[in-house]
XYZ file of C-alpha atoms in Angstrom:
703
model
C 18.068 0.792 -35.028
C 21.626 0.522 -33.970
C 22.885 -2.766 -32.663
C 24.594 -3.000 -29.319
C 28.287 -3.264 -29.596
C 29.691 -6.641 -28.837
C 31.625 -7.138 -25.658
C 35.288 -7.729 -26.053
C 36.297 -11.277 -25.453
C 37.579 -11.830 -21.961
C 36.469 -8.410 -20.657
C 33.980 -9.835 -18.172
C 36.507 -12.344 -17.012
C 39.042 -9.606 -16.419
C 36.501 -7.564 -14.404
C 35.624 -10.620 -12.388
C 39.282 -11.186 -11.797
C 39.698 -7.666 -10.594
C 36.739 -8.009 -8.236
C 37.952 -11.325 -6.846
C 41.635 -10.489 -6.675
C 43.185 -12.254 -3.726
C 45.315 -10.382 -1.179
C 49.043 -10.648 -1.513
C 50.974 -12.958 0.808
C 52.331 -9.930 2.632
C 48.803 -8.642 3.168
C 47.661 -12.041 4.410
C 50.632 -12.220 6.780
C 49.909 -8.726 8.077
C 46.279 -9.641 8.730
C 47.289 -12.807 10.540
C 49.978 -11.316 12.723
C 48.368 -7.962 13.380
C 49.167 -4.359 12.541
C 51.873 -4.317 15.229
C 54.147 -6.352 12.905
C 53.315 -4.446 9.726
C 56.662 -2.585 9.693
C 58.519 -5.875 10.143
C 56.639 -7.577 7.339
C 57.096 -4.613 5.026
C 60.857 -4.577 5.660
C 61.230 -8.313 5.047
C 59.113 -8.120 1.882
C 61.186 -5.240 0.513
C 64.437 -7.059 1.260
C 63.263 -10.249 -0.429
C 62.058 -8.322 -3.479
C 65.433 -6.646 -3.824
C 67.224 -9.961 -3.385
C 65.103 -11.637 -6.042
C 65.737 -8.800 -8.489
C 69.500 -9.048 -8.090
C 69.978 -12.765 -7.627
C 67.057 -14.057 -9.682
C 68.891 -14.586 -13.005
C 71.842 -16.323 -11.333
C 69.626 -18.520 -9.234
C 67.687 -19.583 -12.297
C 70.962 -20.654 -13.987
C 72.096 -22.474 -10.843
C 68.812 -24.059 -9.902
C 68.985 -27.855 -9.638
C 67.065 -30.046 -12.034
C 64.125 -31.724 -10.348
C 63.063 -34.498 -10.549
C 66.691 -35.527 -10.478
C 68.062 -36.723 -13.870
C 69.943 -39.967 -13.971
C 67.757 -41.498 -11.268
C 65.007 -43.997 -11.727
C 61.795 -44.661 -9.834
C 61.208 -43.087 -6.482
C 64.870 -41.958 -6.227
C 64.161 -39.268 -8.804
C 62.027 -37.490 -6.158
C 64.462 -37.681 -3.215
C 66.384 -34.363 -2.764
C 70.131 -34.533 -2.695
C 72.033 -33.631 0.425
C 73.004 -30.342 -1.216
C 69.360 -29.502 -1.852
C 68.400 -30.465 1.678
C 71.243 -28.510 3.253
C 70.493 -25.490 1.101
C 66.828 -25.514 2.138
C 67.748 -25.760 5.820
C 70.286 -22.963 5.571
C 67.877 -20.784 3.627
C 65.106 -21.359 6.176
C 67.473 -20.610 9.044
C 68.704 -17.455 7.354
C 65.249 -16.190 6.604
C 64.067 -16.979 10.149
C 67.056 -15.217 11.634
C 66.510 -12.247 9.378
C 62.827 -12.113 10.275
C 63.531 -12.264 14.039
C 66.255 -9.642 13.762
C 63.944 -7.259 11.937
C 61.118 -8.038 14.394
C 63.413 -7.321 17.333
C 64.521 -4.029 15.822
C 60.935 -2.997 15.044
C 59.575 -3.815 18.507
C 59.381 -0.879 20.891
C 58.894 -0.818 24.652
C 56.079 1.665 25.444
C 57.050 4.557 27.679
C 54.068 3.930 29.969
C 52.500 0.820 31.416
C 48.932 0.068 30.413
C 46.354 1.838 32.588
C 45.150 -1.374 34.222
C 48.645 -2.317 35.373
C 49.007 1.001 37.185
C 45.535 1.001 38.731
C 45.563 0.456 42.495
C 42.982 0.552 45.234
C 42.749 2.947 48.158
C 42.469 1.436 51.622
C 40.934 3.113 54.660
C 41.803 2.275 58.259
C 40.085 2.811 61.579
C 41.710 4.957 64.230
C 43.281 1.815 65.764
C 44.950 0.904 62.444
C 42.708 -1.998 61.462
C 41.280 -2.068 57.897
C 37.944 -0.293 57.499
C 37.209 -0.333 53.768
C 38.726 -0.214 50.304
C 37.718 1.491 47.085
C 38.828 1.159 43.479
C 38.423 -1.133 40.495
C 41.192 -3.488 41.589
C 42.826 -4.532 44.820
C 46.448 -3.632 44.286
C 49.151 -1.829 46.235
C 52.540 -1.499 44.595
C 55.426 -2.427 46.889
C 59.142 -1.762 46.313
C 61.173 -4.949 46.017
C 63.201 -3.932 49.055
C 60.054 -4.412 51.175
C 59.526 -7.960 49.890
C 61.486 -10.541 51.936
C 64.059 -12.706 50.155
C 62.117 -15.842 51.081
C 59.009 -14.515 49.359
C 60.937 -13.587 46.216
C 62.575 -16.971 45.901
C 59.359 -18.850 46.582
C 57.909 -17.162 43.498
C 61.059 -17.726 41.450
C 61.305 -21.370 42.470
C 57.707 -21.937 41.427
C 57.711 -19.905 38.222
C 61.205 -19.250 36.833
C 64.221 -20.408 38.836
C 66.645 -19.328 36.087
C 65.246 -15.795 36.087
C 68.501 -14.081 37.057
C 70.490 -15.878 34.320
C 68.076 -16.189 31.382
C 67.861 -13.561 28.601
C 64.197 -12.860 29.283
C 62.797 -15.760 27.251
C 63.159 -19.514 27.377
C 63.786 -21.163 23.998
C 62.700 -24.549 25.336
C 59.593 -23.130 26.962
C 58.732 -21.054 23.899
C 59.065 -24.080 21.628
C 56.905 -26.107 23.960
C 54.283 -23.395 23.954
C 54.304 -23.248 20.129
C 53.845 -27.022 19.819
C 51.007 -26.924 22.373
C 49.428 -24.109 20.428
C 49.687 -25.994 17.150
C 48.349 -29.149 18.745
C 45.520 -27.721 20.830
C 44.653 -24.480 19.096
C 45.556 -22.127 21.921
C 48.719 -20.588 23.279
C 49.837 -21.697 26.693
C 52.838 -22.072 28.923
C 56.451 -21.450 28.142
C 56.646 -17.933 29.611
C 59.438 -16.624 31.779
C 58.703 -14.086 34.506
C 59.944 -11.376 32.140
C 57.432 -12.470 29.502
C 54.649 -12.643 32.071
C 55.500 -9.130 33.243
C 55.419 -7.874 29.652
C 51.974 -9.429 29.227
C 50.714 -7.941 32.504
C 52.178 -4.480 32.075
C 52.180 -3.747 28.347
C 49.981 -6.177 26.445
C 46.545 -7.710 26.634
C 45.697 -11.223 27.792
C 44.592 -12.378 24.317
C 45.996 -15.721 23.170
C 47.283 -15.189 19.611
C 50.435 -15.926 17.642
C 51.184 -12.247 17.095
C 50.810 -11.426 20.798
C 53.126 -14.306 21.701
C 55.758 -13.144 19.207
C 55.539 -9.518 20.355
C 55.735 -10.697 23.967
C 58.958 -12.591 23.271
C 60.561 -9.673 21.407
C 59.586 -7.199 24.127
C 60.873 -9.561 26.822
C 64.280 -9.740 25.111
C 64.417 -5.983 24.778
C 63.151 -5.330 28.301
C 65.781 -7.676 29.720
C 68.438 -5.418 28.192
C 66.717 -2.202 29.257
C 65.780 -2.954 32.886
C 67.558 -4.687 35.730
C 66.336 -8.079 36.868
C 65.237 -6.620 40.203
C 63.154 -3.982 38.452
C 61.451 -6.640 36.336
C 60.791 -8.849 39.363
C 59.342 -5.917 41.300
C 57.017 -5.102 38.417
C 55.961 -8.725 38.086
C 55.164 -9.092 41.782
C 53.055 -5.937 41.682
C 51.022 -6.758 38.568
C 50.293 -10.474 38.908
C 46.824 -11.821 39.649
C 46.482 -13.790 42.919
C 42.724 -14.323 43.110
C 40.167 -12.939 45.589
C 40.095 -9.759 43.529
C 43.751 -8.992 44.296
C 46.694 -7.955 42.146
C 50.214 -7.874 43.522
C 51.928 -9.730 46.353
C 51.059 -7.095 48.998
C 47.280 -7.360 48.532
C 47.580 -11.134 48.228
C 49.309 -11.309 51.612
C 46.540 -9.219 53.146
C 43.724 -11.089 51.410
C 44.918 -14.592 52.346
C 46.751 -14.029 55.640
C 45.647 -10.615 56.895
C 49.230 -9.322 57.055
C 51.652 -7.236 55.023
C 54.046 -8.978 52.636
C 56.971 -8.118 54.910
C 55.478 -10.379 57.592
C 55.190 -13.509 55.418
C 57.369 -16.552 56.020
C 58.628 -18.908 53.307
C 55.791 -21.367 53.876
C 53.082 -18.769 53.349
C 54.971 -17.383 50.365
C 55.147 -20.850 48.805
C 51.352 -21.094 48.955
C 50.878 -17.631 47.432
C 53.286 -18.597 44.639
C 51.023 -21.543 43.783
C 48.191 -19.095 43.049
C 50.157 -17.784 40.067
C 49.280 -21.020 38.250
C 45.608 -20.074 38.533
C 43.881 -18.892 41.697
C 40.631 -20.527 40.677
C 42.376 -23.908 40.845
C 44.591 -23.324 43.890
C 42.565 -21.274 46.399
C 42.004 -24.022 49.018
C 38.863 -22.394 50.407
C 36.958 -22.962 47.160
C 36.880 -26.771 47.089
C 38.446 -29.960 48.425
C 40.131 -30.556 45.069
C 41.637 -27.078 45.196
C 42.964 -27.733 48.677
C 44.701 -30.915 47.522
C 46.227 -29.161 44.518
C 47.363 -26.187 46.606
C 48.974 -28.420 49.230
C 50.815 -30.466 46.594
C 52.064 -27.334 44.837
C 53.068 -25.821 48.194
C 55.247 -28.862 49.044
C 56.768 -28.887 45.561
C 57.694 -25.188 45.778
C 59.357 -25.575 49.176
C 61.325 -28.574 47.876
C 62.393 -26.555 44.815
C 63.629 -23.777 47.118
C 65.810 -26.342 48.903
C 67.091 -27.737 45.597
C 68.196 -24.331 44.304
C 69.804 -23.467 47.642
C 67.370 -20.776 48.779
C 65.930 -22.667 51.749
C 67.944 -24.782 54.147
C 66.849 -28.373 54.820
C 66.544 -27.476 58.497
C 64.124 -24.629 57.765
C 62.222 -26.813 55.299
C 61.760 -29.370 58.036
C 59.867 -26.797 60.109
C 57.256 -26.351 57.396
C 55.304 -29.600 57.609
C 51.816 -28.177 58.096
C 50.055 -26.443 55.249
C 49.584 -22.726 56.107
C 45.792 -22.454 55.881
C 44.735 -19.028 54.562
C 41.837 -16.970 55.905
C 38.377 -18.032 54.807
C 37.486 -14.577 53.483
C 39.321 -11.489 52.300
C 39.471 -8.985 55.201
C 39.859 -6.096 52.737
C 36.127 -5.915 52.230
C 34.312 -3.391 50.087
C 32.441 -0.477 51.537
C 28.745 -0.678 52.273
C 25.941 0.924 54.226
C 27.369 3.122 57.017
C 31.021 2.727 56.067
C 30.334 4.422 52.733
C 29.564 7.644 54.578
C 32.840 7.357 56.469
C 34.783 6.700 53.270
C 33.132 9.644 51.538
C 33.988 11.971 54.414
C 37.560 10.695 54.739
C 38.111 10.975 50.986
C 37.077 14.633 51.022
C 39.461 15.385 53.882
C 42.332 13.374 52.348
C 42.145 15.139 48.990
C 41.898 18.552 50.619
C 44.526 18.227 53.340
C 47.031 16.116 51.353
C 46.516 18.201 48.191
C 45.689 15.166 46.041
C 44.000 15.743 42.697
C 40.981 13.689 41.693
C 43.013 12.115 38.894
C 45.856 11.011 41.179
C 43.457 9.744 43.823
C 41.567 7.678 41.252
C 44.828 6.007 40.216
C 44.893 4.560 43.731
C 47.668 3.307 45.935
C 46.742 5.478 48.920
C 46.338 4.319 52.502
C 44.078 6.662 54.451
C 44.304 6.407 58.230
C 41.130 7.934 59.626
C 40.178 9.263 63.043
C 37.026 7.119 63.214
C 36.588 5.032 66.362
C 34.925 1.778 65.319
C 33.276 1.183 68.689
C 31.777 4.669 68.761
C 30.585 4.371 65.149
C 28.946 1.010 65.833
C 27.208 2.266 68.978
C 26.047 5.481 67.350
C 24.684 3.495 64.406
C 22.900 1.083 66.725
C 21.361 3.970 68.689
C 20.066 5.709 65.548
C 18.804 2.435 64.095
C 16.872 1.775 67.295
C 15.219 5.217 67.112
C 14.500 4.833 63.400
C 12.885 1.422 63.885
C 10.755 2.725 66.752
C 9.557 5.629 64.621
C 8.611 3.264 61.796
C 6.602 1.190 64.230
C 4.879 4.032 66.092
C 4.370 6.510 63.262
C 5.180 4.872 59.907
C 3.798 7.695 57.761
C 5.912 10.402 59.414
C 8.923 8.084 59.697
C 9.026 7.640 55.938
C 10.872 10.962 55.620
C 12.693 10.954 58.978
C 16.412 11.738 59.196
C 18.862 11.521 62.084
C 22.172 13.340 61.801
C 24.766 12.540 64.455
C 28.468 13.123 65.005
C 31.074 12.876 67.770
C 34.037 15.277 67.722
C 36.886 15.323 70.234
C 38.143 18.561 71.773
C 41.287 18.256 69.624
C 39.230 18.197 66.406
C 39.209 14.472 65.640
C 35.907 13.265 64.186
C 35.407 10.044 66.105
C 32.050 8.941 64.738
C 29.281 10.003 62.388
C 25.965 8.564 61.341
C 25.254 9.546 57.762
C 22.036 7.692 57.053
C 20.445 4.261 56.794
C 22.421 3.093 53.731
C 24.687 5.135 51.462
C 23.791 2.956 48.477
C 20.153 3.894 48.861
C 20.660 7.439 50.160
C 23.871 9.248 49.314
C 22.726 12.252 51.332
C 24.943 12.485 54.444
C 22.753 13.401 57.412
C 25.708 14.180 59.688
C 27.219 16.717 57.311
C 24.060 18.396 56.012
C 23.413 22.094 56.650
C 19.668 21.870 56.208
C 17.741 22.480 59.443
C 17.915 25.251 62.013
C 19.876 24.995 65.226
C 17.099 26.628 67.233
C 17.796 26.978 70.939
C 20.892 24.757 70.585
C 22.569 27.924 69.236
C 22.112 29.817 72.532
C 25.541 28.877 74.026
C 27.234 30.880 71.253
C 25.118 33.959 72.073
C 25.956 33.487 75.745
C 29.685 33.162 74.937
C 29.622 36.334 72.815
C 27.968 38.304 75.652
C 30.455 37.031 78.241
C 33.370 37.771 75.929
C 32.379 41.232 74.702
C 29.787 42.568 77.159
C 26.527 44.325 76.225
C 25.545 47.846 75.226
C 22.211 49.274 76.334
C 22.712 52.596 74.503
C 24.317 53.473 71.198
C 27.092 55.609 72.659
C 27.430 53.857 76.016
C 30.380 51.701 76.997
C 30.108 47.917 76.935
C 28.966 46.497 80.243
C 30.209 43.079 81.394
C 27.684 40.335 82.102
C 27.891 37.086 84.055
C 25.748 34.060 84.452
C 23.880 35.817 87.241
C 22.977 38.872 85.174
C 19.176 39.195 84.965
C 17.279 39.566 81.709
C 13.625 39.578 80.786
C 12.176 36.174 79.967
C 8.526 36.852 79.186
C 6.965 35.405 76.066
C 6.272 37.618 73.087
C 8.175 40.694 74.290
C 9.397 42.757 71.276
C 13.128 42.870 70.657
C 14.528 46.357 71.227
C 17.425 48.462 70.054
C 18.692 51.706 71.664
C 16.248 53.525 69.373
C 13.260 51.340 70.289
C 11.595 48.194 68.901
C 13.212 46.341 65.987
C 11.004 46.365 62.900
C 11.324 43.789 60.132
C 11.016 44.627 56.430
C 7.277 44.056 56.435
C 6.850 46.703 59.120
C 6.156 44.344 62.017
C 7.791 44.361 65.416
C 10.111 41.389 65.911
C 9.389 39.364 69.022
C 10.577 35.983 70.217
C 8.384 33.205 71.515
C 9.197 30.700 74.242
C 8.320 27.032 74.050
C 4.740 26.581 75.118
C 4.272 30.366 75.357
C 5.716 30.321 78.866
C 6.901 33.539 80.585
C 9.717 33.574 83.146
C 9.912 37.207 84.228
C 13.395 38.338 85.209
C 15.757 35.369 84.899
C 19.514 34.899 85.164
C 21.381 34.207 81.944
C 22.742 30.927 83.288
C 19.258 29.659 84.184
C 17.811 30.976 80.931
C 20.378 28.878 79.039
C 19.346 25.750 80.896
C 15.643 26.395 80.241
C 16.133 27.502 76.601
C 14.377 30.848 77.099
C 14.269 32.216 73.562
C 13.187 35.769 74.429
C 16.143 36.252 76.756
C 18.741 35.240 74.187
C 17.249 37.108 71.263
C 17.487 40.346 73.275
C 20.921 39.395 74.612
C 22.131 38.994 71.034
C 20.890 42.464 70.122
C 22.620 44.003 73.152
C 25.869 42.155 72.469
C 25.865 42.959 68.778
C 24.870 40.513 66.064
C 28.274 40.941 64.427
C 29.940 39.736 67.639
C 27.489 36.823 67.963
C 28.290 35.802 64.414
C 32.064 36.111 64.810
C 31.978 34.124 68.077
C 30.003 31.305 66.434
C 32.439 31.229 63.503
C 35.441 31.208 65.809
C 33.953 28.304 67.753
C 33.613 26.231 64.580
C 30.364 26.985 62.757
C 30.705 27.651 59.039
C 30.003 31.222 57.891
C 27.813 29.870 55.091
C 25.474 28.258 57.627
C 24.892 31.388 59.748
C 22.555 33.254 57.459
C 21.438 36.859 57.708
C 22.601 39.153 60.527
C 19.135 39.804 61.948
C 17.594 39.139 65.388
C 16.621 35.634 64.273
C 20.359 34.775 64.264
C 20.321 34.697 68.088
C 17.132 32.647 67.923
C 18.925 29.863 66.076
C 18.244 30.620 62.402
C 21.652 29.218 61.451
C 21.790 25.750 59.895
C 24.950 24.004 61.141
C 25.610 20.342 60.458
C 25.813 17.825 63.292
C 29.598 17.702 62.778
C 29.932 21.467 63.089
C 27.587 21.717 66.066
C 29.573 19.039 67.883
C 32.791 20.872 66.972
C 31.421 24.160 68.334
C 30.484 22.651 71.701
C 33.886 20.891 71.787
C 35.480 24.378 71.737
C 33.879 25.105 75.110
C 35.277 21.833 76.478
C 38.725 22.777 75.121
C 38.732 25.962 77.220
C 38.121 28.231 74.277
C 40.605 26.768 71.805
C 39.147 25.554 68.543
C 40.576 22.915 66.224
C 38.942 22.432 62.854
C 37.268 18.998 62.739
C 39.201 16.484 60.662
C 38.705 12.855 59.662
C 42.208 11.867 58.443
C 45.308 11.718 60.614
C 47.791 10.182 58.148
C 48.076 9.358 54.445
C 50.630 7.122 52.758
C 51.029 5.955 49.198
C 52.466 2.497 48.756
C 54.027 2.802 52.189
C 55.557 6.238 51.638
C 54.339 9.151 53.742
C 52.249 11.853 52.087
C 52.325 15.274 53.735
C 48.975 16.142 55.304
C 47.891 19.530 56.627
C 46.840 18.669 60.172
C 44.855 21.541 61.690
C 46.272 23.300 64.720
C 44.265 24.807 67.546
C 43.579 28.533 67.777
C 42.005 30.783 70.359
C 38.288 31.240 69.749
C 37.480 32.918 73.066
C 39.062 33.355 76.453
C 39.418 30.319 78.683
C 37.339 32.128 81.297
C 34.441 32.556 78.868
C 34.648 28.929 77.724
C 34.676 27.648 81.294
C 31.650 29.788 82.146
C 29.687 28.421 79.169
C 30.763 24.865 79.990
C 29.670 25.364 83.610
C 26.275 26.659 82.485
C 25.849 23.668 80.150
C 26.846 21.308 82.970
C 24.202 22.835 85.224
C 21.693 22.701 82.385
C 22.241 18.961 81.955
C 22.115 18.295 85.693
C 18.829 20.214 85.944
C 17.234 18.466 82.977
C 18.684 14.976 83.625
C 19.564 14.703 87.335
C 19.642 10.889 87.362
C 21.903 10.639 84.318
C 24.218 13.318 85.720
C 24.498 11.435 89.004
C 25.353 8.125 87.270
C 27.900 9.587 84.856
C 31.552 8.743 85.488
C 32.648 12.145 84.235
C 31.248 15.616 83.882
C 28.514 15.968 81.267
C 27.649 19.319 79.745
C 24.851 19.691 77.232
C 21.430 20.911 76.312
C 18.515 20.279 74.017
C 17.546 22.430 71.060
C 14.156 23.047 69.518
C 12.909 25.272 66.712
C 9.900 27.542 66.716
C 8.362 25.789 63.706
C 8.917 22.301 65.178
C 10.978 21.114 62.209
C 14.112 20.045 64.113
C 15.062 18.715 67.520
C 18.649 18.663 68.845
C 20.661 17.395 71.725
C 24.330 18.352 72.011
C 26.377 17.116 74.931
C 30.016 16.750 75.935
C 31.374 13.850 77.936
C 35.054 13.207 78.636
C 36.205 15.892 76.177
C 34.107 14.418 73.353
C 31.143 16.375 72.054
C 28.274 14.553 70.361
C 25.492 16.286 68.461
C 22.252 14.573 67.426
C 19.498 16.130 65.335
C 16.167 14.669 64.219
C 14.238 16.169 61.319
C 11.989 15.319 58.382
C 12.654 16.003 54.701
C 11.103 14.490 51.588
C 14.246 14.195 49.470
C 12.211 13.333 46.385
C 10.664 16.805 46.440
C 13.006 19.313 48.087
C 15.339 20.039 50.999
C 12.665 22.042 52.787
C 12.210 20.699 56.355
C 8.807 19.273 57.315
C 7.131 19.318 60.748
C 8.391 16.495 62.954
C 4.881 15.290 63.792
C 5.953 13.760 67.086
C 9.179 12.113 65.898
C 11.143 14.293 68.333
C 9.508 12.609 71.328
C 8.509 14.541 74.429
C 10.274 16.900 76.825
C 10.716 14.003 79.242
C 11.617 11.471 76.537
C 13.456 13.361 73.796
C 14.424 11.251 70.797
C 17.737 13.098 70.168
C 18.689 12.726 73.828
C 17.749 9.038 73.715
C 20.088 8.506 70.774
C 22.853 10.483 72.502
C 22.441 8.512 75.718
C 22.335 5.092 74.020
C 25.395 5.936 71.933
C 27.558 7.123 74.826
C 26.433 5.340 77.976
C 28.271 2.055 77.237
C 31.471 4.050 76.743
C 31.396 5.655 80.178
């Protein structure tokens, strides 16, 4: 049997040595300072290696003897002045070389980090007051020219009074920061405004030696690349001020409810104190914070006087601490306002041609057409009806929906009610094309007949009609064409049914409109031409996609317009036949600069004579159905109810003072489908209609 060969002496030791080999000093330095400085370290290492190779032999011949010969006792171990001077000079040279290489190797990124460029979008009511804001951060970039001198110097006095003369870093401050770091284990203080801007705009907030060194190198380089004003502008727009805000503009709005251009030196001095740490200087958070903020505020104002940026006379006027607002007025969206924001966002992107990517970057101010008083009253009216339904019929109310919208004759969407809470139901009830218009569609059939006339025979000329023209109004009468009855695809005669199966005999068109006689208008639509009924409805404002098939049911209200579109269509009658597409945004700016918006213009949808005739018929219809309300109204009211044959929707659309408001009640189980369910009494009664009740409650206080 062969014997195992003996291991070579020292082989295991060598393998262990290979396994446990320690990293080189350069590798350890790279790991400590981060990959960002790897090129610097590599360059320094290569230089030193070359220097050692060339100078090594000479240095070895010239090296001093140590311990020192000719000395006794402890003196043998004391370096000579030559040795000490040589060590100092060598250290200085190596440090200078290292910093020079580090400076050369440090690059300024072409783009700011994504967080530094992220801004919020702010939405405003029609009167210009803030409505809501969206975005990850509260920031609006402002050009330095829009920041008052007093505000700029309050910040500089508090943070870096030598900003305009320093090279971007402070040697004294940097040394102090290093000693604090060595003593306490973290990096703090010592940063100029340029360094703080570099940290905000290009780097992370981590506290490490490598980040501090890179920050200093970038600050030096940035100071040579950018003007001082550019750096200050960037700093003011990226700094954290607390209350969720970044930048001096949002800080001014969050603490004082005004733009930065409206701040005085006293208010600016307080905002400058927040740069030391908003959690410690926001006076609304604690008594201790208030004391700190007030002390820092006084100190900043005094510094402004000392550096000649505030006169003693002006300083004397600022004796009372400028108390900020208790809460940030730039609140987040919630409940009903989310529906408004969603609608305004859609319009802003479309009409201002803003891509999703650009919009998400933020910085936009969207000035909407929404009237806060109307929105609040419409919401209160719907909430009242919803609560009543839950109390009277909780099972049916579980799937109840109430779409409502107010549109002015010039196209402005003044108010919508989208649902109970957008965070629980993103489905917008005011903008949904889900349920049929029913008899609320009849004014469009009437307008088409008045505009184009009717044909009783295929080859006959169109005959004009008026509100006094008589038509048949009996229940269940088949719809006819010049060739005879209209047959559907299943081979059955098509006939309309009136509410309650009531028959009216011969009835004028104007009266039939007021009484919602379905049989009259289904036949009128056939005589006018379904193509003309459809085109008239589209011209008035209904979307083609909501009109459905061109069959007799079109005149019976088979279309599914949203509350916004139904209100817009009725507003066309009030505008004497001129239609303006409904819009929710009147102006868009980005960081104070105007963004071009396509504002819709009005166009002729029908003749003024036709529109006035329809409006007159709707006025009579309202007066007949609601004589007391018509008598109390301060202005003319035109409107009518709408019902569907299958009892799945109930409408009321009315115009008051050139503003049309549409309300629809319906039931849908959103967890299952968008198929409408029977109302089961949620529409109220003929005498006490739920949609009319909402309409009346929403508008009566405005009259």
